[in-house]
Each structure stands twice: as structure tokens, then as C-alpha cells.
Coordinates of C-alpha atoms and ligand atoms in Angstrom, one line a residue:
X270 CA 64.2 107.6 125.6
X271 CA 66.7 109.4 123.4
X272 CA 66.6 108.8 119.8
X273 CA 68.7 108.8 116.8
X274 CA 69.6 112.0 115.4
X275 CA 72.2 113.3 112.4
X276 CA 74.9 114.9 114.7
X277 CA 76.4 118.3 113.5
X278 CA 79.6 120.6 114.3
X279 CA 76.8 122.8 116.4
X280 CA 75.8 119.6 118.4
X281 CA 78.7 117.3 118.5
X282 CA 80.6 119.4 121.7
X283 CA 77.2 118.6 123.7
X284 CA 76.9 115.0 122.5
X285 CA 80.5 114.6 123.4
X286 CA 80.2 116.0 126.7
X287 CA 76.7 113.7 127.7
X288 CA 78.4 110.8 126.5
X289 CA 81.6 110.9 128.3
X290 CA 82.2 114.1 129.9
X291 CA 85.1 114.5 128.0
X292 CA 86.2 118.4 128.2
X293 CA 87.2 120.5 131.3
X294 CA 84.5 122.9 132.2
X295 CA 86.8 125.8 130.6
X296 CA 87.6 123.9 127.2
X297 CA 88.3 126.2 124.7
X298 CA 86.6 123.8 121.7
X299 CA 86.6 123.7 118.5
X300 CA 84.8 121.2 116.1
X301 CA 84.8 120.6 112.9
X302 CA 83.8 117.4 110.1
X303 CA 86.8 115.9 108.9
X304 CA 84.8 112.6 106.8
X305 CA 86.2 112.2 103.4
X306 CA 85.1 108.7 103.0
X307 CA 82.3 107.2 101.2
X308 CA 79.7 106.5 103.8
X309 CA 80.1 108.0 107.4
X310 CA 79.9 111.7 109.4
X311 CA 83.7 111.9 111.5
X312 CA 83.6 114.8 113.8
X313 CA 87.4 115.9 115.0
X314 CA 86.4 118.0 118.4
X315 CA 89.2 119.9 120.0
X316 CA 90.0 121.8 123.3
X317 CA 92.7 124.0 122.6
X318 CA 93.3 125.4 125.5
X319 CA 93.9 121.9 127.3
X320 CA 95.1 120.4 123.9
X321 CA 92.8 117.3 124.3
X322 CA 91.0 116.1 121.6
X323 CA 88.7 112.7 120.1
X324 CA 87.0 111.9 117.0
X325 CA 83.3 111.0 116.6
X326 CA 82.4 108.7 113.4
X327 CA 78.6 108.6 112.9
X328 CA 76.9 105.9 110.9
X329 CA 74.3 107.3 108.1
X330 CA 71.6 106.0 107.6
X331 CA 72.5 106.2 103.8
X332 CA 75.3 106.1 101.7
X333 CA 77.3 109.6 102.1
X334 CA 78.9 109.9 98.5
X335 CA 75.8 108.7 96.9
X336 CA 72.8 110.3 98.9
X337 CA 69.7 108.9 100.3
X338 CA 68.6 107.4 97.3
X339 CA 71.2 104.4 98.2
X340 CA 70.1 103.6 101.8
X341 CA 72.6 102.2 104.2
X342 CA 72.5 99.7 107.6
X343 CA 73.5 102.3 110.2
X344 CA 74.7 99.1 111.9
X345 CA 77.9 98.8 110.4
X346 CA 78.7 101.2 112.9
X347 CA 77.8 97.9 115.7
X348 CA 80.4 95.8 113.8
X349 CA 82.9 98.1 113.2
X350 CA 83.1 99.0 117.1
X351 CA 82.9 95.1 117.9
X352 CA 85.9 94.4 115.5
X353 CA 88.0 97.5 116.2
X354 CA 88.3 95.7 120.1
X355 CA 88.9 92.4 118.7
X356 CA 92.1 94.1 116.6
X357 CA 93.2 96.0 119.3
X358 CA 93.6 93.1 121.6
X359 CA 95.3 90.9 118.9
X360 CA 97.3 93.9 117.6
X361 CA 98.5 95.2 120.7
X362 CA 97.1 98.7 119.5
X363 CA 97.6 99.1 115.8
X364 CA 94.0 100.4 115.9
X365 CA 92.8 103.3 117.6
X366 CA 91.2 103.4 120.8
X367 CA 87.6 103.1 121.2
X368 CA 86.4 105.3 124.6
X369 CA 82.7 104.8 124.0
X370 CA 80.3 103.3 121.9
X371 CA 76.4 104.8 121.7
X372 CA 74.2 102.1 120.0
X373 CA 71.1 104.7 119.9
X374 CA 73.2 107.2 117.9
X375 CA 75.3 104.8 116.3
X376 CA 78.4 106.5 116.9
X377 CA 82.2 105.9 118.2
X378 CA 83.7 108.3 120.3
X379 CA 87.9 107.2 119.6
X380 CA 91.4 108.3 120.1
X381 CA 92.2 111.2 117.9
X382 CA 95.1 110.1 115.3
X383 CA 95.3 113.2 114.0
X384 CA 99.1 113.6 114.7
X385 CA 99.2 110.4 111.9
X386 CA 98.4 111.4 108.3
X387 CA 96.2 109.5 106.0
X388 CA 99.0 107.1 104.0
X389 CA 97.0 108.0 100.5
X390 CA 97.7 111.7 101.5
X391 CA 101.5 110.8 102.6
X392 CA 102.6 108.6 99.8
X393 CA 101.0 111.2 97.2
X394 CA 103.6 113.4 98.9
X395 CA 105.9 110.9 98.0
X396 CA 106.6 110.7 102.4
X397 CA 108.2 107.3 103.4
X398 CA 106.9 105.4 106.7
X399 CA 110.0 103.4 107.9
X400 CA 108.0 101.4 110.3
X401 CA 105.0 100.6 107.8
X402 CA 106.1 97.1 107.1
X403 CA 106.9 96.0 110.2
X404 CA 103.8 97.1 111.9
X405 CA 101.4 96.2 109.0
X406 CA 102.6 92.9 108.1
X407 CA 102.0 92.4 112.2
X408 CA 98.6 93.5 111.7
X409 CA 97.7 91.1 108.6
X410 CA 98.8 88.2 109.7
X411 CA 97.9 88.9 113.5
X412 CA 94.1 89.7 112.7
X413 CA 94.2 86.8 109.8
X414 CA 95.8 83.9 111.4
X415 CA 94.5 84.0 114.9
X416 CA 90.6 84.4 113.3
X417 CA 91.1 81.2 111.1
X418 CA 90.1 77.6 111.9
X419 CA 94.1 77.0 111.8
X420 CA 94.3 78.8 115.4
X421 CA 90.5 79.5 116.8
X422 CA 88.6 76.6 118.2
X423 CA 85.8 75.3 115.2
X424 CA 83.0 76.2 116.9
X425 CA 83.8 79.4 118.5
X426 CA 85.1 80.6 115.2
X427 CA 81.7 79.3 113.8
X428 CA 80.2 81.9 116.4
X429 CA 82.2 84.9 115.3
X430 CA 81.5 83.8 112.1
X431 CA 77.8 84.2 112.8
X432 CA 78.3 87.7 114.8
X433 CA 80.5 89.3 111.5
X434 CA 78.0 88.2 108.9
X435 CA 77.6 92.1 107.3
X436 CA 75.8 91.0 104.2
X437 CA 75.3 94.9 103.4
X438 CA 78.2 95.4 103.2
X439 CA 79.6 93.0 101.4
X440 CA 76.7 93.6 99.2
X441 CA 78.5 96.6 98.0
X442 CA 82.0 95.1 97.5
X443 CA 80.2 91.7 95.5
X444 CA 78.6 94.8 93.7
X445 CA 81.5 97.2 93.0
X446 CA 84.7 95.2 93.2
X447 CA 83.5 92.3 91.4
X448 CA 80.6 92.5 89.5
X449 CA 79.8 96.5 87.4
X450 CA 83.5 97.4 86.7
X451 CA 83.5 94.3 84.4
X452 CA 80.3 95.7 82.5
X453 CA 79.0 98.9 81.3
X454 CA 77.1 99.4 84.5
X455 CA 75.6 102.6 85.6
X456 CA 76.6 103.3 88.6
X457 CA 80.0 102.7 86.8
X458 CA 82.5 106.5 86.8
X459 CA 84.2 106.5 83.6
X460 CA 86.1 108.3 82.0
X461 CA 84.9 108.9 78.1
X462 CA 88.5 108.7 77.0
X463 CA 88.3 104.8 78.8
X464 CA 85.1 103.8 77.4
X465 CA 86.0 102.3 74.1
X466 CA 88.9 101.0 76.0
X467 CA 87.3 99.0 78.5
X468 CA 84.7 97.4 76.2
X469 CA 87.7 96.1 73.9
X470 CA 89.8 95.0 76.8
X471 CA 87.8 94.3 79.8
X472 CA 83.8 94.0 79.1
X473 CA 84.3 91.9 76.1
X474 CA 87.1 89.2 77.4
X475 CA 85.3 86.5 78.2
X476 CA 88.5 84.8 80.0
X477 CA 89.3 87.7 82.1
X478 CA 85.2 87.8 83.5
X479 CA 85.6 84.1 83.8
X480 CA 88.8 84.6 86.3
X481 CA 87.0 87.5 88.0
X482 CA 84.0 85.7 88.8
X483 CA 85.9 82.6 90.3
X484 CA 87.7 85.5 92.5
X485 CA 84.2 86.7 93.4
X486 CA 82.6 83.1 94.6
X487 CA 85.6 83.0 96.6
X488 CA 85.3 86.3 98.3
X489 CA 81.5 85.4 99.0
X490 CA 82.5 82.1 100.4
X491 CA 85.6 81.1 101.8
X492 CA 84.9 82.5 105.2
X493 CA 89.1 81.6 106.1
X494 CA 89.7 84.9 108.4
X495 CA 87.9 87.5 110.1
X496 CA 88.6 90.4 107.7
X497 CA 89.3 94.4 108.1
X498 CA 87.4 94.2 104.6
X499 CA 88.3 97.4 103.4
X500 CA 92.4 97.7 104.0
X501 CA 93.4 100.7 101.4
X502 CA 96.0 103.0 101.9
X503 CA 92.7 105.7 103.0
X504 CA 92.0 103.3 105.7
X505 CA 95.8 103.4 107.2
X506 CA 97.3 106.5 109.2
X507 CA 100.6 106.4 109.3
X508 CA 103.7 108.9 111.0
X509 CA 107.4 108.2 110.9
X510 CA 107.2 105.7 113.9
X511 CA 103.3 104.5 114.1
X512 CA 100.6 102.5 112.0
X513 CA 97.2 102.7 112.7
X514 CA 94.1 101.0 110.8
X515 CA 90.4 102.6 110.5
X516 CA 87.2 101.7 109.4
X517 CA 86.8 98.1 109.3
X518 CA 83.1 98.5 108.7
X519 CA 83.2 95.9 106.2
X520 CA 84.4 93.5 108.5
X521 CA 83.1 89.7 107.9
X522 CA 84.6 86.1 107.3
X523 CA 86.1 86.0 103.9
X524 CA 89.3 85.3 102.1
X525 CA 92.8 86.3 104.1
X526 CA 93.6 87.7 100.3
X527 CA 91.4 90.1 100.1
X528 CA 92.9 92.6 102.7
X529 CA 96.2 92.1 101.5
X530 CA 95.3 92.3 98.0
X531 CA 93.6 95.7 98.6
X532 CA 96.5 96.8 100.5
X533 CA 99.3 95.8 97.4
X534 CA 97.3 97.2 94.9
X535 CA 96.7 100.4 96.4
X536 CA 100.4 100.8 96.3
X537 CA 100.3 100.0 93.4
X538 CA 98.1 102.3 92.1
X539 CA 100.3 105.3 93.8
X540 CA 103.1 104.0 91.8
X541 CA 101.7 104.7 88.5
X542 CA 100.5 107.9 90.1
X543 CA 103.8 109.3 90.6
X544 CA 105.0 108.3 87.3
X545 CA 102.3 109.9 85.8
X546 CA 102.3 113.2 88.1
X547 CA 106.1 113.7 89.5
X548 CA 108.1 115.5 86.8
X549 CA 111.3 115.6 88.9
X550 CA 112.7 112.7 87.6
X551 CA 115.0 112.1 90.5
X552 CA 112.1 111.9 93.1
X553 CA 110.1 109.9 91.3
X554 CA 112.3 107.2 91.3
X555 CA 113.2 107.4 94.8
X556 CA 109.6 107.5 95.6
X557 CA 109.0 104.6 93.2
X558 CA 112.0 102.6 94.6
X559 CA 110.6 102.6 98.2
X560 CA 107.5 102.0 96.6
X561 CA 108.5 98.7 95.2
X562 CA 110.3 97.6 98.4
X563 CA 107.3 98.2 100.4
X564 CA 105.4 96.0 98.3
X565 CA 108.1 93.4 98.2
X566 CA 108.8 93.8 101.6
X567 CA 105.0 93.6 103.4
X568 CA 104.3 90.3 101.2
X569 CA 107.6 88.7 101.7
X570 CA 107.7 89.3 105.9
X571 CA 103.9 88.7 106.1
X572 CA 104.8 85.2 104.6
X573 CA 107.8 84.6 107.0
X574 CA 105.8 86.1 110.3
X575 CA 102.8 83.7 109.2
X576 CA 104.9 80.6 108.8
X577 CA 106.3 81.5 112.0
X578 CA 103.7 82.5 113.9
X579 CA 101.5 79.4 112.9
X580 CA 104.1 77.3 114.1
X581 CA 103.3 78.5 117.6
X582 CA 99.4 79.0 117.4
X583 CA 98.3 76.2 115.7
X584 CA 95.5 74.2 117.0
X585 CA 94.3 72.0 114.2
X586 CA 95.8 68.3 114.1
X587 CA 95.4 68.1 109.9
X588 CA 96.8 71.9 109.5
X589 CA 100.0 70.6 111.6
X590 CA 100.7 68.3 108.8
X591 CA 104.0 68.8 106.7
X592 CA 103.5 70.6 103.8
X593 CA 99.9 72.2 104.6
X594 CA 101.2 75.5 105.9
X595 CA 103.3 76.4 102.8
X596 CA 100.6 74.9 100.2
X597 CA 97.9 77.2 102.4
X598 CA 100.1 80.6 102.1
X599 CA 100.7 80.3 98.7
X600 CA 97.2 80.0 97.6
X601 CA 96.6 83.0 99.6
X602 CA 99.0 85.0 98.0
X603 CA 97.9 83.3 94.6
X604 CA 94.4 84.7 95.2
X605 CA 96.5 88.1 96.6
X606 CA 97.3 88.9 93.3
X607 CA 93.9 88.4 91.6
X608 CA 92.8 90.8 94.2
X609 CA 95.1 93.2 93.4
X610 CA 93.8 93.1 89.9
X611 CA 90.3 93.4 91.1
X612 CA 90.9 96.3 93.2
X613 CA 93.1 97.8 90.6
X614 CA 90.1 98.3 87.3
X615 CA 87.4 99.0 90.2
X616 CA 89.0 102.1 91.4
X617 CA 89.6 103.1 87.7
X618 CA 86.7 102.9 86.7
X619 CA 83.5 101.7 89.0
X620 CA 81.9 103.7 91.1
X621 CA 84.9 104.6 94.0
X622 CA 87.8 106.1 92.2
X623 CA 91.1 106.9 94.3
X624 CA 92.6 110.2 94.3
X625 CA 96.1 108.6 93.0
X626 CA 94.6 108.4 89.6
X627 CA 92.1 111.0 89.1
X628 CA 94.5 113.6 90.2
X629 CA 96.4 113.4 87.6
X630 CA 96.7 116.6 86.4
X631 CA 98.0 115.8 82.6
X632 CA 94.9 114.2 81.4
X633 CA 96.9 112.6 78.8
X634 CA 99.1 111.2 80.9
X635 CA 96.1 110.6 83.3
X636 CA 94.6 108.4 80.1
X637 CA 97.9 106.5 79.6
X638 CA 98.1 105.9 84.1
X639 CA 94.5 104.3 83.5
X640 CA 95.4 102.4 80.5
X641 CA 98.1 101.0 82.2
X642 CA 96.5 100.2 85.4
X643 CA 93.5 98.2 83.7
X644 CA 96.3 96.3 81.2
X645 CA 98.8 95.6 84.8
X646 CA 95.1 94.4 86.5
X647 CA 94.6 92.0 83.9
X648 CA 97.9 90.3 84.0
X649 CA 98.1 90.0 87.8
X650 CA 94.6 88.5 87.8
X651 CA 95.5 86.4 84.6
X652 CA 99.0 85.4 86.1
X653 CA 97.9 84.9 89.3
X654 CA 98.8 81.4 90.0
X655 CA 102.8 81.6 89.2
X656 CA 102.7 84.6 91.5
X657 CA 104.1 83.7 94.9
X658 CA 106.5 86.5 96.3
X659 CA 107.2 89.8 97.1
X660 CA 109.9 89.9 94.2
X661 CA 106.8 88.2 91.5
X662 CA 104.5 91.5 92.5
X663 CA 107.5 94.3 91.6
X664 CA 108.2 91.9 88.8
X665 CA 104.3 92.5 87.2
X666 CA 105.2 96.1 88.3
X667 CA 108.8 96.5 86.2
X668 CA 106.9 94.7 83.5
X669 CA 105.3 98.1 82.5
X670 CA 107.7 100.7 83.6
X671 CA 111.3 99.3 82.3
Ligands
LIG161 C1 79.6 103.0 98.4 S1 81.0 102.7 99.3 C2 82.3 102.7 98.1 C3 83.6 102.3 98.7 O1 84.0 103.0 99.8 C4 84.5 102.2 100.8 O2 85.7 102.7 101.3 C5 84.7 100.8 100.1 O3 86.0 100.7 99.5 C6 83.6 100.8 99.1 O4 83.8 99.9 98.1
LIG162 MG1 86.2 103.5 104.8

């Protein structure tokens, strides 16, 4: 019986080949790893002589950017094959394709995207996606609405429920979303020029730990939506015409907020960025402009397509009453914006930083990006509750750069 084994660029081709067959017989290959996230091996294998090509992501058994010191369910890689289906279906593709999944080795065999870009890597380059909204908004509040009790029979949605619970994983976003950037903790990265900082703004404000933890009893239990669980701009590809998500490893039932809080505040985050690192005047603005629209625009039309939408797909008599659908949006963009926050002092200064920040060359200007970020953080999680639209979000933005 074949076992699991750590696959490598000298053994992916052959892996590839027993699994599926893939490659002519002639295939000029070419294989190389490609994984710049946190936890998984993603093999790119190409033929160039054919010009086919497919990506294989590999669960460790450990956590990659860590070591094997922080040991890791190689199951995620079960769930994240299981959900990527599910999205496909209700997304009509805004995922990529699965071709094969091998439960001994834990690994995907998928459509190769690599004609997209990562949107981190794009945006950084100040590139616009003129199709991003559109296509993202459709994947939010297609994944979110039809996975909720609003839409999904009770007790089938109690069963998918039961088949997402990833307590691993959400072990690590309890952990390092909501829990050690709001102390000194170790496994904290921080910056020495943000130490002092953060213990006279954020570890010692009592009211600020007191709205965070409310934020994280309500990611650990309002199981409202299956979620992506992990929707940053590194888990998006994007080209001119064509959105696609990865990695929803971190799938599970939790709040509808939390992907589209990641999402906001990653854009966010790339704003500052190019204030801090653009000098061209001129194109940071542009860049910044579009960036503001974008933010506007995905939580303003993700409102209007749910409100739509759950007009049609509603199935439960009590969410059909007037009023309900409007008073359950807003709180989900309420708790949107404490998200953001969350997601916004995490990657500053817990353990997974984003390159937007930490590539600021200037370190002063790098200090004053951070300073800012934390300071915006706290007022969309403080504010949260009089923030309702697209327009409130640019609002909190403009609010520090005038
Ligand atoms: C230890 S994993 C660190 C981060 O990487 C993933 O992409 C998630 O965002 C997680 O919080
Ligand atoms: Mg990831």
C-alpha cells in the first residue's frame, strides 16, 4: 500500500504522471516549487514542448514558515479539496479546477493559473483588475448566502456544518488574529521601533481588548456561512478579465464578516503601502483612487447582489419577514469592519506579516505606514457599529490621508 511521502521537484513529474497520466510520452517538463505561503509545498510542473501544465499543492505535516516544531493536520488538504468543489459549483468557476485529489499523499493536482498573477503581487505594482469587483462580490455573496440557514435546508446545513468543522485551523486564526497581536506574545514579529508603541496603544487599552474579544467569540461561534476562511489579497489571482480564489484550507462555519473583512482590509493595507513606497506622486494617487473605489465598490455591490439574490433563494419563513434582510446585512458589515481592524494590527505585528508593509523600503516611513495602520485598526474596530457602506470604509480611510 503506498504511503505518504514529502514530494520534491525530482519526484513530482512521476507522481504527476501515476496519478493522472498527465504528460505526453515526449513532454519536455519542467518542475519547479512555487509555495510562498505559510503552510503548504505547490509544485508548478510544465511540458514545454506541448505547453500543458498543472499545479500540485501538498499538505505538510507541519507548519512551512514555522518548522516542525509547530506540527500541522495534513488534513486540511481533505477540506480544502471538498470546499474548492462546493465553490466551483456555486461560483460557476471562480476557483480553480480540481483534476485529482490523492488522500494518501494529501495532495491536489489543479488547473494551473499561472497566466493570473497573485493580486498582492499586482496591486504592489499598482496594476488595476477591471473585473475584480464584479467577479469577487459574486464569489462572497454566492459562497456566503447559499451556505447560510437563510437559503440551505437546517438540517443539511447542520451536516455541512459537521463535515467543515477544522478546529486546527481555526486554532491558528483564534490564536493569531485575535488573541497574541493584542499582547506581548512570543510568537508575536515586531518591529523594535513598534514595541513601545503597541503597549501604549494596543496592549494596554482595555476598551479596544474588550471589542476584540467580543469579535473573537463571534468568529468562534456564529457558524452563519460556510467560509473561504482565509480571503487576502495572497489568496486571489487576478488578470485583466478573470478572478480566481485559492486556498480555502481554513474553510469552516463562521461569520460571513470575516471573509469580507480580510478581503477590505487587505486593500487597505496596500493603500498605506503605496503611500508609503510610491514616490511619483501622480501614480500614487491613481493607484490610491482605484484603490478606494474598489473598496467602495466590492462592499457597496456585495450588499445590492445579497439583497437581491436573497430575494430569490430564500427558504426560511422568519428570514422572509420585512425588515430582517436589511437588519441581517448590516450587522454583517458592522462586524466587516471590526474584522478589518483585526486583520489590519495582526499582519503588523503578529506572527504573519504582509509584504505591503514590510517592504517598505524607507524604514521611517515604514514606522509611520505601521503606526498608522494600528491607529486606522483601532477606529474601524472602535467605530464599527455606525459603519455601514462602501462610502463609511473610504471615509475611515480619508480620515488619515487628507
Ligand atoms: C501559521 S499560518 C499563518 C497565516 O497564514 C495563512 O495564510 C493564514 O492567514 C494564517 O493566519
Ligand atoms: Mg493560504
Amino acid at each position: 500500500m503506498s504511503k505518504y511521502y514529502v514530494l520534491d521537484v525530482d519526484r513530482v513529474f512521476d507522481y504527476i504522471q501515476k496519478e493522472l497520466n498527465y504528460f505526453d510520452h515526449d513532454a519536455d517538463v519542467e518542475c519547479n516549487e512555487i509555495g510562498d505561503g505559510n503552510l503548504n509545498l505547490v509544485f508548478r510542473v510544465v511540458d514545454k514542448k506541448h505547453g500543458k501544465s498543472i499545479i500540485v499543492k501538498q499538505s505538510l505535516p507541519y507548519v512551512r514558515c514555522v518548522g516542525e516544531e509547530w506540527p500541522l493536520n495534513i488534513n486540511r488538504a481533505e477540506i480544502e479539496n471538498r470546499i474548492l468543489k462546493i465553490e466551483y459549483n456555486l461560483t460557476n468557476g471562480l476557483v480553480p479546477r480540481v483534476y485529482k485529489f490523492d488522500p494518501v499523499m494529501y495532495a491536489t493536482l489543479m488547473e494551473d493559473l499561472s497566466d493570473h498573477v497573485i493580486m498582492r503581487r499586482g496591486l504592489m505594482e499598482l496594476n488595476q483588475y477591471p473585473r475584480f469587483i464584479d467577479q469577487i462580490t459574486d464569489f462572497m455573496v454566492k459562497t456566503l448566502l447559499m451556505t447560510s440557514d437563510i437559503v440551505m435546508d437546517h438540517q443539511e446545513k447542520k451536516a455541512y456544518l459537521k463535515d467543515f468543522i477544522n478546529p486546527e485551523l481555526c486554532d491558528i486564526t483564534e490564536a493569531l488574529v485575535y488573541t497574541e497581536p493584542f499582547y506581548n506574545a512570543e510568537r508575536n514579529k515586531i518591529d523594535d521601533f513598534l514595541i513601545e508603541f503597541m503597549e501604549n496603544n494596543v496592549w494596554n487599552d482595555k476598551e479596544l481588548k474588550l471589542e476584540v474579544a467580543k469579535l473573537k467569540f463571534d468568529f468562534m461561534t456564529n457558524a452563519q456561512a460556510l467560509l473561504h476562511g482565509d480571503l487576502h489579497t495572497g489568496s486571489i489571482f487576478v488578470k485583466e478579465d478573470s478572478t480566481k480564489v485559492i486556498d480555502p484550507e481554513f474553510a469552516f462555519y463562521g461569520p460571513m464578516a470575516y471573509d469580507i473583512g480580510a478581503l477590505i482590509a487587505n486593500l487597505v493595507m496596500n493603500y498605506i503601502s503605496t503611500d508609503a513606497r510610491i514616490e511619483n506622486r501622480e501614480r500614487c494617487d491613481v493607484h490610491n483612487e482605484y484603490l478606494l473605489n474598489t473598496m467602495r465598490d466590492v462592499i457597496d455591490l456585495f450588499k445590492e447582489k445579497f439583497l437581491r439574490l436573497f430575494d430569490e433563494v430564500v427558504t426560511d419563513e422568519m428570514a422572509k419577514t420585512p425588515g430582517f434582510k436589511e437588519w441581517y446585512l448590516d450587522n454583517v458589515i458592522i462586524d466587516t469592519a471590526g474584522v478589518t481592524g483585526c486583520e489590519m494590527i495582526r499582519r503588523t505585528v503578529g506572527l504573519a506579516h504582509v509584504q505591503d508593509l514590510d517592504d517598505i523600503p524607507d524604514i521611517d516611513k515604514q514606522a509611520q505606514a505601521k503606526r498608522t495602520n494600528v491607529f486606522m485598526a483601532k477606529d474601524f474596530i472602535m467605530e464599527r457599529k455606525v459603519i455601514k457602506t462602501g462610502q463609511d470604509f473610504v471615509d475611515m480611510v480619508k480620515r488619515y490621508y487628507k
